[in-house]
PDB file of C-alpha atoms in Angstrom:
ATOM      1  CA  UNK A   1      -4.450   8.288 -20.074  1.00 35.00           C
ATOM      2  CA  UNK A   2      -1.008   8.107 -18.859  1.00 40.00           C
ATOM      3  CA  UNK A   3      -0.575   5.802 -15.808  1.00 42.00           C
ATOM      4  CA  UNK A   4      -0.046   8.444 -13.201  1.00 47.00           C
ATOM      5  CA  UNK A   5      -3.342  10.170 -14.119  1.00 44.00           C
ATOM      6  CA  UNK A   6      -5.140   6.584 -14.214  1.00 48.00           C
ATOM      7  CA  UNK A   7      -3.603   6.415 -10.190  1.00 53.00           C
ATOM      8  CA  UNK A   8      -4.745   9.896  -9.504  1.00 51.00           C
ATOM      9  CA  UNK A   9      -8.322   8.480 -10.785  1.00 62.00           C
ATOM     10  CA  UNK A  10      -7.866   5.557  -8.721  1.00 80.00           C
ATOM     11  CA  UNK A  11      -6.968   6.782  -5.329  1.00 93.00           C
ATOM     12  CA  UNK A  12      -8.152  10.101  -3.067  1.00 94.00           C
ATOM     13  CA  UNK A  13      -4.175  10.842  -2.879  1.00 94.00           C
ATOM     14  CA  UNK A  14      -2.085   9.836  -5.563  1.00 94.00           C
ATOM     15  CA  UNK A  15       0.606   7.406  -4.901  1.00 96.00           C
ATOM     16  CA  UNK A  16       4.030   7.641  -6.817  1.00 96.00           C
ATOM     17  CA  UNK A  17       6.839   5.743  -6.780  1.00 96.00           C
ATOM     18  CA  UNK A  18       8.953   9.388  -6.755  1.00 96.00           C
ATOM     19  CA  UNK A  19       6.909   9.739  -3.554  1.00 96.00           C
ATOM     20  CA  UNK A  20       8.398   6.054  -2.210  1.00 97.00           C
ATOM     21  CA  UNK A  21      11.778   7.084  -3.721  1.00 97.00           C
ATOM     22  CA  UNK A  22      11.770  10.428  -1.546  1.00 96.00           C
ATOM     23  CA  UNK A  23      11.055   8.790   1.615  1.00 97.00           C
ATOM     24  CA  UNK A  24      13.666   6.144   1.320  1.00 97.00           C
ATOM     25  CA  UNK A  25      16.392   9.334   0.319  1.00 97.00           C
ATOM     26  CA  UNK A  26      15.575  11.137   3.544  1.00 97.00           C
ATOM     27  CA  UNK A  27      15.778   7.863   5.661  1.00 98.00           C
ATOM     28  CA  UNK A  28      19.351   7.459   4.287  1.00 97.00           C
ATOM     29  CA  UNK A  29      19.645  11.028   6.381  1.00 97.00           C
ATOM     30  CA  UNK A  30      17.832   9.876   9.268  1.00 98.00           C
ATOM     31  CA  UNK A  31      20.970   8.685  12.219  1.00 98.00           C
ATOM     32  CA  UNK A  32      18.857   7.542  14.925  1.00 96.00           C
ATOM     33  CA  UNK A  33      15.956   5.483  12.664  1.00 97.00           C
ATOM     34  CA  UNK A  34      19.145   3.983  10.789  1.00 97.00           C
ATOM     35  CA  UNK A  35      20.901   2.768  13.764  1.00 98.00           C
ATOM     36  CA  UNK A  36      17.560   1.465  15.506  1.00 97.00           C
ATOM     37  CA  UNK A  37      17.163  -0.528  12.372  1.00 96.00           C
ATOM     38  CA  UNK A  38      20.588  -1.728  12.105  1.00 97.00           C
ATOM     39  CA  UNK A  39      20.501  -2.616  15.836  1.00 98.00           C
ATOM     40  CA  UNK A  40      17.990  -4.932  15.109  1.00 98.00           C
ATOM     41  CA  UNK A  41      19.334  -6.461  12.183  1.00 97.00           C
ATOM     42  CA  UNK A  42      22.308  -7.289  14.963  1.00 98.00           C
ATOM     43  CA  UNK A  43      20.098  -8.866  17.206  1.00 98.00           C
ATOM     44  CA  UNK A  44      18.243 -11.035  14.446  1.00 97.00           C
ATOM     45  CA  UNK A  45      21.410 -11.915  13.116  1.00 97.00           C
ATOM     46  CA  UNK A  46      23.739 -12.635  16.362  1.00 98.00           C
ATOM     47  CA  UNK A  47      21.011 -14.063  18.672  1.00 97.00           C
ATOM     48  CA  UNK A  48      19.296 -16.289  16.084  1.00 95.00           C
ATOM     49  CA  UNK A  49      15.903 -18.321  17.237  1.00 95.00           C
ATOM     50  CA  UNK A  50      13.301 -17.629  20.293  1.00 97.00           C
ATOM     51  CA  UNK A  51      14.836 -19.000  23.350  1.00 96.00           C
ATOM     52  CA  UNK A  52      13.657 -17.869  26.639  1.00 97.00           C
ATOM     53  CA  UNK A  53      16.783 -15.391  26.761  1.00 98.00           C
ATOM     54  CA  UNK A  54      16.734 -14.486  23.037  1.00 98.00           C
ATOM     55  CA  UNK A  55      12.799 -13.539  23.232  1.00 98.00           C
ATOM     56  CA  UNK A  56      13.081 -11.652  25.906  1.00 98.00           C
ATOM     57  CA  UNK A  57      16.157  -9.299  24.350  1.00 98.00           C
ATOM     58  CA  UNK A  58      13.988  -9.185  21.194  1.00 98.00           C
ATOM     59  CA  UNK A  59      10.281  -8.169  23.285  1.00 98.00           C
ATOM     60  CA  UNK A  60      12.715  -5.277  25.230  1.00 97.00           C
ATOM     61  CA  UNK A  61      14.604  -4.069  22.386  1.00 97.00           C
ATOM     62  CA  UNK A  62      11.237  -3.435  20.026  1.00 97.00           C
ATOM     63  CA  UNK A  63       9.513  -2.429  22.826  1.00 95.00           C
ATOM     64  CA  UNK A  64      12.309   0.564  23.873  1.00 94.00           C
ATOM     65  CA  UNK A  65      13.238   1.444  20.340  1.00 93.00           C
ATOM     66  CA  UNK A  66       9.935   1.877  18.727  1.00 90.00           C
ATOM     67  CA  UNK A  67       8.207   2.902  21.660  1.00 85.00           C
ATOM     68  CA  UNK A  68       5.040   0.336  22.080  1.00 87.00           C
ATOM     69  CA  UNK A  69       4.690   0.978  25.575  1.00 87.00           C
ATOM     70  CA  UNK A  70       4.237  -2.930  26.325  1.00 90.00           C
ATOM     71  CA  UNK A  71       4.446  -3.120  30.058  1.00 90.00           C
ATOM     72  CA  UNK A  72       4.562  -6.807  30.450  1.00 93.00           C
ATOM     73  CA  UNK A  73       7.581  -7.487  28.676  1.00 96.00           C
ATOM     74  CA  UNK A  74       8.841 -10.877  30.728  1.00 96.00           C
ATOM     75  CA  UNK A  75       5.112 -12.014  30.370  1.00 97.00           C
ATOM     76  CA  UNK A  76       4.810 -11.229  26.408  1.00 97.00           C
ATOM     77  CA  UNK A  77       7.801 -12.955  25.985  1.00 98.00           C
ATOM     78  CA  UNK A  78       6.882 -16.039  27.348  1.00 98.00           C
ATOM     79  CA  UNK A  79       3.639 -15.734  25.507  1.00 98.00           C
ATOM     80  CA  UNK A  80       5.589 -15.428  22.410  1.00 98.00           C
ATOM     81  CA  UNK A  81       7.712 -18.284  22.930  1.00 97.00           C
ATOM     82  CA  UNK A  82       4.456 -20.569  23.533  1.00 96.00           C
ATOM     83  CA  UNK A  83       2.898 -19.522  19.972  1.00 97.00           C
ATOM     84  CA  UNK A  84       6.442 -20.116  18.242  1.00 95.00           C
ATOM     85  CA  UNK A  85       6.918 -23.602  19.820  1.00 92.00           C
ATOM     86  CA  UNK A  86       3.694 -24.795  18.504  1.00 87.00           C
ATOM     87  CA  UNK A  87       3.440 -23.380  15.130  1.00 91.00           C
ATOM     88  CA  UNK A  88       6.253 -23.351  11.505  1.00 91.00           C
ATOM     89  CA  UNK A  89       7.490 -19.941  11.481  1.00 91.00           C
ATOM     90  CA  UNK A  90       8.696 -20.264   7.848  1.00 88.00           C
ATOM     91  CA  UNK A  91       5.466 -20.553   6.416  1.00 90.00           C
ATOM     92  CA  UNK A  92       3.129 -18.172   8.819  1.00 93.00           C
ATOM     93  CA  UNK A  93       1.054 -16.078   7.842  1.00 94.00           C
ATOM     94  CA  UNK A  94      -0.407 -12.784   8.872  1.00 95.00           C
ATOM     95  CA  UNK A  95      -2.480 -14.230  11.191  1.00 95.00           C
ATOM     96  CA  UNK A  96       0.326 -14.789  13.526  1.00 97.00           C
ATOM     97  CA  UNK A  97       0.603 -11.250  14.349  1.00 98.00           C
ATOM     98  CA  UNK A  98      -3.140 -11.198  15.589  1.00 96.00           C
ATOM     99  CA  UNK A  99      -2.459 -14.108  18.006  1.00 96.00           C
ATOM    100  CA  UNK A 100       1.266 -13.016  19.837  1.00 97.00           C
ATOM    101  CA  UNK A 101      -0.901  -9.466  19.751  1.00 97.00           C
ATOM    102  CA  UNK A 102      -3.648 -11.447  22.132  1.00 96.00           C
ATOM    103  CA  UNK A 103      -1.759 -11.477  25.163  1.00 96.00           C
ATOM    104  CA  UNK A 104      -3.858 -13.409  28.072  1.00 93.00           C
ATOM    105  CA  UNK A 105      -5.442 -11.245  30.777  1.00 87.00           C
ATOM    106  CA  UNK A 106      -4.127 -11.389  34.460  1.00 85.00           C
ATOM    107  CA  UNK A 107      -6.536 -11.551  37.106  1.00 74.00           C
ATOM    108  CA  UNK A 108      -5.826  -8.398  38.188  1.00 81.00           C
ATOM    109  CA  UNK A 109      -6.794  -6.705  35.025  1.00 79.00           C
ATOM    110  CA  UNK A 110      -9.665  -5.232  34.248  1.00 76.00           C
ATOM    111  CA  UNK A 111      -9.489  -4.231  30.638  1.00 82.00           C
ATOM    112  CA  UNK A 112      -8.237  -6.286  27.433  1.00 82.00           C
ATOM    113  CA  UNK A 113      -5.776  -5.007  25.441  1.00 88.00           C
ATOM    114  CA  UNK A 114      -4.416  -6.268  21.761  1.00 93.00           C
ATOM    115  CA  UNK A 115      -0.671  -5.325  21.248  1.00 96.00           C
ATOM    116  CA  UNK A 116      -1.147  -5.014  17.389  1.00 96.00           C
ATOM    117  CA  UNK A 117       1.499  -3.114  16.706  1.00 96.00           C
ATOM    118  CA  UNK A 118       4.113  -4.343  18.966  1.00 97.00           C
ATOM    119  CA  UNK A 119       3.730  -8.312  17.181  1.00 98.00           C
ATOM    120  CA  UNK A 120       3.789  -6.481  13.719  1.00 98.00           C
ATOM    121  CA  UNK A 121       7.177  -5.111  14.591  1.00 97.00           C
ATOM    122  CA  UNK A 122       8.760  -8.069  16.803  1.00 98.00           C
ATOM    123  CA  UNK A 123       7.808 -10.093  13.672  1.00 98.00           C
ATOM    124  CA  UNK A 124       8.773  -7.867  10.992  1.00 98.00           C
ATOM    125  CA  UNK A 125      12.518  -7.322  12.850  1.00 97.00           C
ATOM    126  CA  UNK A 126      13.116 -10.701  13.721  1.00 98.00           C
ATOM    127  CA  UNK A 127      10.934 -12.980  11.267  1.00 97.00           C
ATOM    128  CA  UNK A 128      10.396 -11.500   7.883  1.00 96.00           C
ATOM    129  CA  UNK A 129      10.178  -7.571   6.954  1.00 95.00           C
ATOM    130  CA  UNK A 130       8.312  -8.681   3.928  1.00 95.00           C
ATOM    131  CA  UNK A 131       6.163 -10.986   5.177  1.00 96.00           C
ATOM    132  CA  UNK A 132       5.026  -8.945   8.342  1.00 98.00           C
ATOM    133  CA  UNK A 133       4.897  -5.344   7.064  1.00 98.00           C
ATOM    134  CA  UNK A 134       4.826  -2.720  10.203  1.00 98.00           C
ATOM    135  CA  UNK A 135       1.469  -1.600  11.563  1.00 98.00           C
ATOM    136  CA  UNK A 136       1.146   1.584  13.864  1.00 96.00           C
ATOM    137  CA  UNK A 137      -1.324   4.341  14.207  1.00 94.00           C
ATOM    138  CA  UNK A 138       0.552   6.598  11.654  1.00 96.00           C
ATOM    139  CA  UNK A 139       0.987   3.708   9.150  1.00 97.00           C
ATOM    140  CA  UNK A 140      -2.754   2.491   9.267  1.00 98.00           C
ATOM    141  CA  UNK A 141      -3.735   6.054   8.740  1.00 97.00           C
ATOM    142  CA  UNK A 142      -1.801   6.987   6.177  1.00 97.00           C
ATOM    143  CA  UNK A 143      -2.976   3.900   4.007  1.00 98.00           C
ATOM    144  CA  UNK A 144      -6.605   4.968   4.600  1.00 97.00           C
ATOM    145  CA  UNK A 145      -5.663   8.561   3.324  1.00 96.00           C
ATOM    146  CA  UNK A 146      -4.900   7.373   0.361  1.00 97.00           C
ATOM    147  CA  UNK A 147      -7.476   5.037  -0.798  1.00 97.00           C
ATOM    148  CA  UNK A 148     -11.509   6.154  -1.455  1.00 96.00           C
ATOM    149  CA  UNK A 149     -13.635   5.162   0.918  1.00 94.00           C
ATOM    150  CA  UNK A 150     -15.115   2.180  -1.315  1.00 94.00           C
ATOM    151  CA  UNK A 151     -11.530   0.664  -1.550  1.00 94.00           C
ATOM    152  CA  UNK A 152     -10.863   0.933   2.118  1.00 96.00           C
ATOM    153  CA  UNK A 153     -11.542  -2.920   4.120  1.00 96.00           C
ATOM    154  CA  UNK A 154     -12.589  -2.602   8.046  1.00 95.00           C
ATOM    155  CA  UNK A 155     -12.543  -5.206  10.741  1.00 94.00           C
ATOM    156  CA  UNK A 156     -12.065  -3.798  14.506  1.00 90.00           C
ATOM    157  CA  UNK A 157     -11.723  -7.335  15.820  1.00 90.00           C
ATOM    158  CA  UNK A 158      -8.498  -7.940  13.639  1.00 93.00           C
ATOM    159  CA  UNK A 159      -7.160  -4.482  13.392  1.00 95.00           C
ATOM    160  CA  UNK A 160      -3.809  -6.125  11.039  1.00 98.00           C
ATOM    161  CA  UNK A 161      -6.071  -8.272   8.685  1.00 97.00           C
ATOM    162  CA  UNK A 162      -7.351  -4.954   7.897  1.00 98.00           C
ATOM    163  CA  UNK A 163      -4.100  -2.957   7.258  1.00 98.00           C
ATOM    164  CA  UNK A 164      -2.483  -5.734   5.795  1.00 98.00           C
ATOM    165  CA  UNK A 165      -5.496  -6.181   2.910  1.00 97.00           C
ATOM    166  CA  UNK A 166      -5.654  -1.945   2.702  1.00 98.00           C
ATOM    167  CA  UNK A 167      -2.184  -2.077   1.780  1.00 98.00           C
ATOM    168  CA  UNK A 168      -2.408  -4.914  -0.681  1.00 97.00           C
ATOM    169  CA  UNK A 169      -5.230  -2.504  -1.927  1.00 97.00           C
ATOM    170  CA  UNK A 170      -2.436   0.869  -2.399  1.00 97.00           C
ATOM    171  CA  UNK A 171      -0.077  -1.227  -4.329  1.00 96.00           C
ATOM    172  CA  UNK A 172      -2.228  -2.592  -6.373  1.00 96.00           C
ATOM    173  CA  UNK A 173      -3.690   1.124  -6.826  1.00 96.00           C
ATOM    174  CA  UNK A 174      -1.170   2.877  -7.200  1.00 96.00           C
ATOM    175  CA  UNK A 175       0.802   0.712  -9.171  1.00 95.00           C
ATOM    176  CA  UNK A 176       3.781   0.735  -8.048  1.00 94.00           C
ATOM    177  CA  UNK A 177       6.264  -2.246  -7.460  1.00 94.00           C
ATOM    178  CA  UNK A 178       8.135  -1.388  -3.993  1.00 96.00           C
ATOM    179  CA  UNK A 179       8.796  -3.623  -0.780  1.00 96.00           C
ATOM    180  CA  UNK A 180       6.776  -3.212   2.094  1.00 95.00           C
ATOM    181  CA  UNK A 181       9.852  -1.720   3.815  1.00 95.00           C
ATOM    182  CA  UNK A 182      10.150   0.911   1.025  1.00 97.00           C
ATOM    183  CA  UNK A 183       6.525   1.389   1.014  1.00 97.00           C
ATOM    184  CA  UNK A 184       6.795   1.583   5.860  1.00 97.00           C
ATOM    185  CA  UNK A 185       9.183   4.126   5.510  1.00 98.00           C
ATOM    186  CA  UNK A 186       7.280   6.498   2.914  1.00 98.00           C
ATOM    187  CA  UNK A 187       3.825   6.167   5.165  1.00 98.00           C
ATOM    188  CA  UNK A 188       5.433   6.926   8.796  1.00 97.00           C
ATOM    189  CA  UNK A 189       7.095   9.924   6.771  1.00 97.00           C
ATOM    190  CA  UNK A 190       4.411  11.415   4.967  1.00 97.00           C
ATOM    191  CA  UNK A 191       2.090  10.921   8.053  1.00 96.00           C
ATOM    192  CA  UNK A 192       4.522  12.239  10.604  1.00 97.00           C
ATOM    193  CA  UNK A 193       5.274  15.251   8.325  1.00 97.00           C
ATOM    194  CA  UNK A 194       1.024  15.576   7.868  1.00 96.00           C
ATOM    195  CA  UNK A 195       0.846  15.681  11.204  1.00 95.00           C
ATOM    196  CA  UNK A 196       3.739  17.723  11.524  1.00 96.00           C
ATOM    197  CA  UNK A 197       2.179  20.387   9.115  1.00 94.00           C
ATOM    198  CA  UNK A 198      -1.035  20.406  11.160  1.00 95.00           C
ATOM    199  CA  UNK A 199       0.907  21.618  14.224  1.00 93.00           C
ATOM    200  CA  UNK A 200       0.495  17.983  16.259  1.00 92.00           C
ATOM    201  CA  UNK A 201       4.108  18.442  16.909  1.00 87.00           C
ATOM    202  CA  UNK A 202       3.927  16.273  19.827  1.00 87.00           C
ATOM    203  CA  UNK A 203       2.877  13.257  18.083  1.00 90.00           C
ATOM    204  CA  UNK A 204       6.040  13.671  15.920  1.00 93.00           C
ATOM    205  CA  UNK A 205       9.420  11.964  17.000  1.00 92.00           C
ATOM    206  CA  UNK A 206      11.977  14.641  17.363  1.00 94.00           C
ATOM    207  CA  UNK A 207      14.484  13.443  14.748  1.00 96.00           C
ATOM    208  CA  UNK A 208      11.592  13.939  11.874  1.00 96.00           C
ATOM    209  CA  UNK A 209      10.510  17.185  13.518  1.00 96.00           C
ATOM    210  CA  UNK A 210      14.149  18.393  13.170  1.00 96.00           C
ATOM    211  CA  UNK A 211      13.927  17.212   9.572  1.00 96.00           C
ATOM    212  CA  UNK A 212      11.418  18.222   8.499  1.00 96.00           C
ATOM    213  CA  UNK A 213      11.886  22.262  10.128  1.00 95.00           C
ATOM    214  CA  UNK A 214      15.252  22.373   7.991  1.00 96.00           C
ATOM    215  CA  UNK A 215      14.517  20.155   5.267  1.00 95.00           C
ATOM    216  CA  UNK A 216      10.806  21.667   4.219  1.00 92.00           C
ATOM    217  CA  UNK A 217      11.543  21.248  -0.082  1.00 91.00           C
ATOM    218  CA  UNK A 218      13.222  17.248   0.365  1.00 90.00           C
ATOM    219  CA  UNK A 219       9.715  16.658   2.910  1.00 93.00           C
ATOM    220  CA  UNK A 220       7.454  18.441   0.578  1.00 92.00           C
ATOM    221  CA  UNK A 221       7.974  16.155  -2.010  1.00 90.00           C
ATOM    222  CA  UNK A 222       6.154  13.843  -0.281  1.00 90.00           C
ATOM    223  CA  UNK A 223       2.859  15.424  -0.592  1.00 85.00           C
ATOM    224  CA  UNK A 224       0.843  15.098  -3.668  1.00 71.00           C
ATOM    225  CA  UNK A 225      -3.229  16.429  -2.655  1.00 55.00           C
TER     226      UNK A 225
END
């Protein structure tokens, strides 16, 4: 059994690294994901640490480039630089992202709400990429896609535990040896463009929805089921 028929055993959607390799090519043709990411690579570099000033330019600039619609940005970035003063940011772990994503309820709100994928991506810009790989809607669902239902870890309460562990679970899979920024781009491709496909072309960014209407061979490449 050669090893890509062992991963199409293994998972319900096959996972290749020509799949991974695809993604990352039509990034390299993406303008406006490239510059977001280089933008924060700027910041990271330029404004080093988690000052009052330097948090907050860090909470805004996630928050308007990758569209988390956090509302309380002065408030989350005080919250953030709390949890950094007290902990070693070097050698955090995952669990990190659950508590800046626990920001404390005013009294004038009336419903909780965890900002799960706002910490993974404040952390993965401006702490470690590897470390903190990027959780979103798309990204969570596309991992889940992929693996059988036995292979597939749940815990509502800690929505990032969960991804992160599922994800662990695809490499290991699928076999392939990638970083998780390799492996971020592929899933918010692939699920944008399944998404896409299913005529949800709202829930697509318009720069992939561009892409993918002109570039339908390079996206299709993507797909393996």
């Amino acid at each position: 059994m050669t090893a890509d028929q062992n991963n199409s055993n293994s998972l319900r959607i096959p996972l290749t690294i020509e799949m991974v390799r695809a993604a990352n090519l039509i990034y390299l043709q993406l303008d406006r994901w490239q510059t977001a990411d280089r933008a924060f690579a700027v910041l990271h570099t330029q404004v080093p640490g988690f000052n009052p000033e330097a948090t907050l330019l860090k909470v805004a600039s996630v928050n308007a480039l990758y569209w988390t619609q956090l509302y309380a940005i002065d408030r989350m970035s005080r919250h953030i630089e709390h949890i950094l003063q007290e902990i070693a940011i070097e050698s955090a772990g995952i669990e990190l992202v659950e508590a800046i994503a626990d920001l404390p309820m005013t009294d004038s709100q009336e419903h909780h709400r965890k900002h799960t994928s706002f910490a993974s991506k404040f952390l993965h810009f401006f702490v470690s990429r590897e470390r903190f790989p990027i959780y979103d809607s798309v990204a969570d669902w596309m991992v889940r896609q992929h693996l059988k239902r036995n292979l597939i870890f749940t815990d509502s309460a800690n929505k990032y535990l969960a991804f992160c562990k599922n994800l662990d679970q695809l490499k290991v899979t699928s076999k392939i040896d990638v970083t998780n920024s390799e492996l971020d781009r592929y899933l918010w491709l692939a699920g944008s463009l399944r998404k896409w496909k299913a005529g949800k072309i709202k829930e697509v960014n318009t720069e992939l929805s561009d892409y993918f209407t002109h570039h339908q061979k390079e996206s299709n490449v993507l797909l393996m089921d």
